Structures are given as structure tokens and as C-alpha cells.
Amino acid sequence: MKEIKPVGAAISVWPNGVKCMAHLGMGDIMETFGGPLRRMAYRDFRSGENMTQFSLAPLIERTGSRPCPVSRAELQREMLDYWGRDSVQFGKRVTRCEEDADGVTVWFTDGSSASGDLLIAADGSHSALRPWVLGFTPQRRYAGYVNWNGLVEIDEALAPGDQWTTFVGEASASR
């Protein structure tokens, strides 16, 4: 990523991610900016009828944490403020990484490197780190669906405010 841009709407940080954020000292950020998420529902996009609806209580009880849908732009801004803008470098492309007893080192296409205790492999769908994490290079394949996410003001007439609602349907695109 070359720079922080206000792109995307929201992302879902699930319980393990919320726990990691808390472990890194950012638990308050997740609580402040993470919306309430207690249920999920799938609805028919034409009729609006529920196809299925379920509580996330078993997941929350089992993991000890709740999922947090957050605005991508707000989360990025808060993380930059928390860690310090000077600590974040943009426009880097990973070429390789190595782990040893002292931590992990990653090398970039510009010839520079960085070392630390932890490497978060969040380098996108064309990840250079995925084979290192998995131990093999997976074959990418189209799964046959497209997902569009949006972030809207809560409207109780459409869905309860603590429910993640997905409208499901078939569509086609003309060229």
C-alpha cells in the first residue's frame, strides 16, 4: 500500500483478531469503534425474507470476545495514531522473510529490511508471504461468487442494530 486512503467501508474483526488487538494494547479502540454484533442473518435480496438468522452468543461465550465490525478508515487512523505515523512505512513490497530465535526479518524490493518480534502477513490477496506462512504455494481459484460490502446508518426498519445482515441473491453483470 502506498498510502492510507479512505477506501472500503467496513471490515469484520472476529474474536481472535479482537483478542490480538487487545493484547497489543488496542482493546479500547476496538470497543470504541467496533459496532455491536450479536446476531447474523441472511436475507433474500428480492423479498427481504429471512433465509436464516442466528445468535453469535455461542461464539462469544466460547472465545470470550465478540466480533467487531469497524470502519476501515477509522481503524486505520486509530492504529496510525496508536503506533505513531513515523513507525509505519508505505510503498513497500515484500520479497522474502526469515524467522530465527531472535524474531523475524523481512526484506523488501527496494533492498531495505525490517526486523521484529512479530510479522503480520497482511500483504493482500497476492501475498508474497502466504507460501512462507503455509509452507506451500496454494493455487488460487475463483469460488463463483462476488461479495459487496457497504456501511450504512442503522435503520431498525431494515434490521436490528446488533445484527450483521447479508442480502443474498443471484445477479449478472453485462460488459
Tab-separated table of C-alpha atoms in Angstrom:
chain	number	residue	atom	x	y	z
A	1	MET	CA	0.000	0.000	0.000
A	2	LYS	CA	1.454	3.330	-0.998
A	3	GLU	CA	-0.572	5.410	1.429
A	4	ILE	CA	-3.627	5.336	3.665
A	5	LYS	CA	-6.691	6.142	1.612
A	6	PRO	CA	-10.282	6.223	2.814
A	7	VAL	CA	-11.219	3.140	0.788
A	8	GLY	CA	-13.545	0.350	1.657
A	9	ALA	CA	-16.405	0.549	4.033
A	10	ALA	CA	-16.069	-1.770	6.959
A	11	ILE	CA	-14.163	-4.837	7.972
A	12	SER	CA	-15.116	-7.510	10.447
A	13	VAL	CA	-12.570	-8.253	13.124
A	14	TRP	CA	-13.552	-11.612	14.592
A	15	PRO	CA	-12.890	-12.664	18.205
A	16	ASN	CA	-9.317	-13.900	17.724
A	17	GLY	CA	-8.435	-10.652	15.951
A	18	VAL	CA	-10.114	-8.618	18.702
A	19	LYS	CA	-8.070	-10.555	21.282
A	20	CYS	CA	-4.873	-9.843	19.334
A	21	MET	CA	-5.739	-6.141	19.188
A	22	ALA	CA	-6.332	-6.162	22.958
A	23	HIS	CA	-3.024	-7.977	23.545
A	24	LEU	CA	-1.284	-5.252	21.519
A	25	GLY	CA	-2.909	-2.591	23.714
A	26	MET	CA	-5.640	-1.577	21.277
A	27	GLY	CA	-8.623	-3.190	23.016
A	28	ASP	CA	-10.166	0.189	23.820
A	29	ILE	CA	-10.023	1.124	20.141
A	30	MET	CA	-11.996	-1.986	19.219
A	31	GLU	CA	-14.564	-1.343	21.949
A	32	THR	CA	-14.927	2.313	20.946
A	33	PHE	CA	-15.161	1.873	17.187
A	34	GLY	CA	-16.472	-1.689	16.907
A	35	GLY	CA	-20.186	-1.826	16.359
A	36	PRO	CA	-22.420	-4.160	18.316
A	37	LEU	CA	-22.611	-7.545	16.659
A	38	ARG	CA	-24.754	-10.108	18.444
A	39	ARG	CA	-26.554	-11.832	15.559
A	40	MET	CA	-26.195	-12.625	11.891
A	41	ALA	CA	-28.893	-13.006	9.288
A	42	TYR	CA	-29.075	-13.870	5.626
A	43	ARG	CA	-31.998	-12.451	3.678
A	44	ASP	CA	-33.315	-12.874	0.177
A	45	PHE	CA	-32.344	-9.734	-1.722
A	46	ARG	CA	-35.645	-9.552	-3.613
A	47	SER	CA	-38.195	-10.256	-0.885
A	48	GLY	CA	-36.195	-9.303	2.206
A	49	GLU	CA	-37.355	-12.526	3.887
A	50	ASN	CA	-35.002	-14.185	6.351
A	51	MET	CA	-33.276	-17.238	4.931
A	52	THR	CA	-31.581	-17.891	8.263
A	53	GLN	CA	-30.765	-15.974	11.417
A	54	PHE	CA	-28.606	-16.975	14.354
A	55	SER	CA	-27.125	-15.692	17.574
A	56	LEU	CA	-23.390	-15.195	17.966
A	57	ALA	CA	-23.688	-15.834	21.732
A	58	PRO	CA	-22.155	-19.349	21.499
A	59	LEU	CA	-19.146	-17.929	19.643
A	60	ILE	CA	-18.784	-15.048	22.107
A	61	GLU	CA	-19.073	-17.404	25.101
A	62	ARG	CA	-16.585	-19.886	23.654
A	63	THR	CA	-13.958	-17.315	22.652
A	64	GLY	CA	-14.503	-14.784	25.433
A	65	SER	CA	-14.684	-11.974	22.922
A	66	ARG	CA	-17.152	-10.543	20.459
A	67	PRO	CA	-16.695	-9.813	16.776
A	68	CYS	CA	-16.328	-6.115	15.948
A	69	PRO	CA	-17.362	-4.637	12.617
A	70	VAL	CA	-15.380	-1.413	12.235
A	71	SER	CA	-14.961	1.344	9.704
A	72	ARG	CA	-11.756	0.580	7.822
A	73	ALA	CA	-10.822	4.283	7.680
A	74	GLU	CA	-11.404	4.786	11.427
A	75	LEU	CA	-9.433	1.665	12.332
A	76	GLN	CA	-6.510	2.672	10.110
A	77	ARG	CA	-6.486	6.192	11.568
A	78	GLU	CA	-6.609	4.925	15.155
A	79	MET	CA	-3.879	2.351	14.551
A	80	LEU	CA	-1.627	5.001	12.975
A	81	ASP	CA	-2.249	7.307	15.919
A	82	TYR	CA	-1.602	4.495	18.402
A	83	TRP	CA	1.644	3.231	16.865
A	84	GLY	CA	2.830	6.610	15.578
A	85	ARG	CA	2.799	7.645	11.949
A	86	ASP	CA	6.606	7.617	11.841
A	87	SER	CA	6.577	3.894	12.702
A	88	VAL	CA	4.614	2.987	9.562
A	89	GLN	CA	6.205	2.800	6.120
A	90	PHE	CA	4.187	2.747	2.919
A	91	GLY	CA	5.009	1.626	-0.604
A	92	LYS	CA	6.980	-1.453	0.457
A	93	ARG	CA	6.808	-4.787	-1.358
A	94	VAL	CA	7.946	-7.942	0.417
A	95	THR	CA	10.375	-10.285	-1.322
A	96	ARG	CA	11.089	-12.760	1.467
A	97	CYS	CA	11.259	-13.265	5.217
A	98	GLU	CA	13.150	-15.414	7.697
A	99	GLU	CA	12.435	-16.403	11.267
A	100	ASP	CA	15.089	-17.209	13.852
A	101	ALA	CA	15.442	-17.321	17.645
A	102	ASP	CA	15.631	-13.514	17.802
A	103	GLY	CA	12.451	-12.839	15.808
A	104	VAL	CA	11.617	-12.311	12.167
A	105	THR	CA	13.245	-10.301	9.376
A	106	VAL	CA	11.531	-9.259	6.180
A	107	TRP	CA	13.225	-7.940	3.020
A	108	PHE	CA	11.686	-5.543	0.523
A	109	THR	CA	12.107	-4.937	-3.211
A	110	ASP	CA	13.881	-1.628	-2.522
A	111	GLY	CA	16.681	-3.564	-0.781
A	112	SER	CA	15.731	-2.498	2.742
A	113	SER	CA	14.777	-4.865	5.553
A	114	ALA	CA	12.978	-4.734	8.881
A	115	SER	CA	13.201	-6.980	11.930
A	116	GLY	CA	10.885	-7.517	14.858
A	117	ASP	CA	9.313	-9.951	17.259
A	118	LEU	CA	6.207	-10.402	15.130
A	119	LEU	CA	5.265	-10.224	11.460
A	120	ILE	CA	1.646	-9.730	10.491
A	121	ALA	CA	1.249	-11.156	6.996
A	122	ALA	CA	-1.406	-8.756	5.738
A	123	ASP	CA	0.045	-8.136	2.302
A	124	GLY	CA	-3.126	-8.751	0.315
A	125	SER	CA	-4.664	-11.359	-1.927
A	126	HIS	CA	-1.466	-11.681	-3.984
A	127	SER	CA	0.535	-12.234	-0.797
A	128	ALA	CA	4.262	-12.877	-1.086
A	129	LEU	CA	4.146	-14.159	2.498
A	130	ARG	CA	1.357	-16.734	2.122
A	131	PRO	CA	3.692	-19.529	0.915
A	132	TRP	CA	6.007	-18.824	3.865
A	133	VAL	CA	3.107	-18.992	6.330
A	134	LEU	CA	1.521	-22.105	4.787
A	135	GLY	CA	4.693	-23.900	3.730
A	136	PHE	CA	3.440	-24.255	0.140
A	137	THR	CA	2.100	-22.070	-2.666
A	138	PRO	CA	-1.656	-22.515	-2.881
A	139	GLN	CA	-3.476	-22.493	-6.193
A	140	ARG	CA	-5.841	-19.555	-6.363
A	141	ARG	CA	-9.245	-20.246	-7.869
A	142	TYR	CA	-12.436	-18.311	-8.345
A	143	ALA	CA	-15.087	-19.608	-5.928
A	144	GLY	CA	-18.023	-18.467	-8.048
A	145	TYR	CA	-19.329	-15.544	-6.040
A	146	VAL	CA	-18.810	-11.848	-5.501
A	147	ASN	CA	-19.246	-10.006	-2.222
A	148	TRP	CA	-20.088	-6.305	-1.998
A	149	ASN	CA	-19.901	-4.732	1.435
A	150	GLY	CA	-21.426	-1.480	2.485
A	151	LEU	CA	-21.631	0.599	5.607
A	152	VAL	CA	-24.948	2.284	6.328
A	153	GLU	CA	-26.608	4.077	9.192
A	154	ILE	CA	-28.534	1.717	11.435
A	155	ASP	CA	-32.166	1.533	10.373
A	156	GLU	CA	-34.224	-0.676	12.683
A	157	ALA	CA	-36.844	-0.952	9.922
A	158	LEU	CA	-34.309	-2.906	7.844
A	159	ALA	CA	-32.569	-4.890	10.565
A	160	PRO	CA	-31.746	-4.723	14.263
A	161	GLY	CA	-28.709	-2.592	15.049
A	162	ASP	CA	-26.794	-5.512	16.571
A	163	GLN	CA	-27.288	-7.783	13.564
A	164	TRP	CA	-24.986	-8.259	10.597
A	165	THR	CA	-27.388	-8.682	7.697
A	166	THR	CA	-26.323	-10.117	4.363
A	167	PHE	CA	-28.660	-9.884	1.398
A	168	VAL	CA	-28.170	-12.890	-0.866
A	169	GLY	CA	-29.212	-13.220	-4.468
A	170	GLU	CA	-28.224	-14.018	-7.984
A	171	ALA	CA	-27.128	-11.285	-10.307
A	172	SER	CA	-25.337	-10.829	-13.566
A	173	ALA	CA	-23.185	-8.112	-14.961
A	174	SER	CA	-23.152	-7.035	-18.571
A	175	ARG	CA	-19.952	-5.859	-20.181
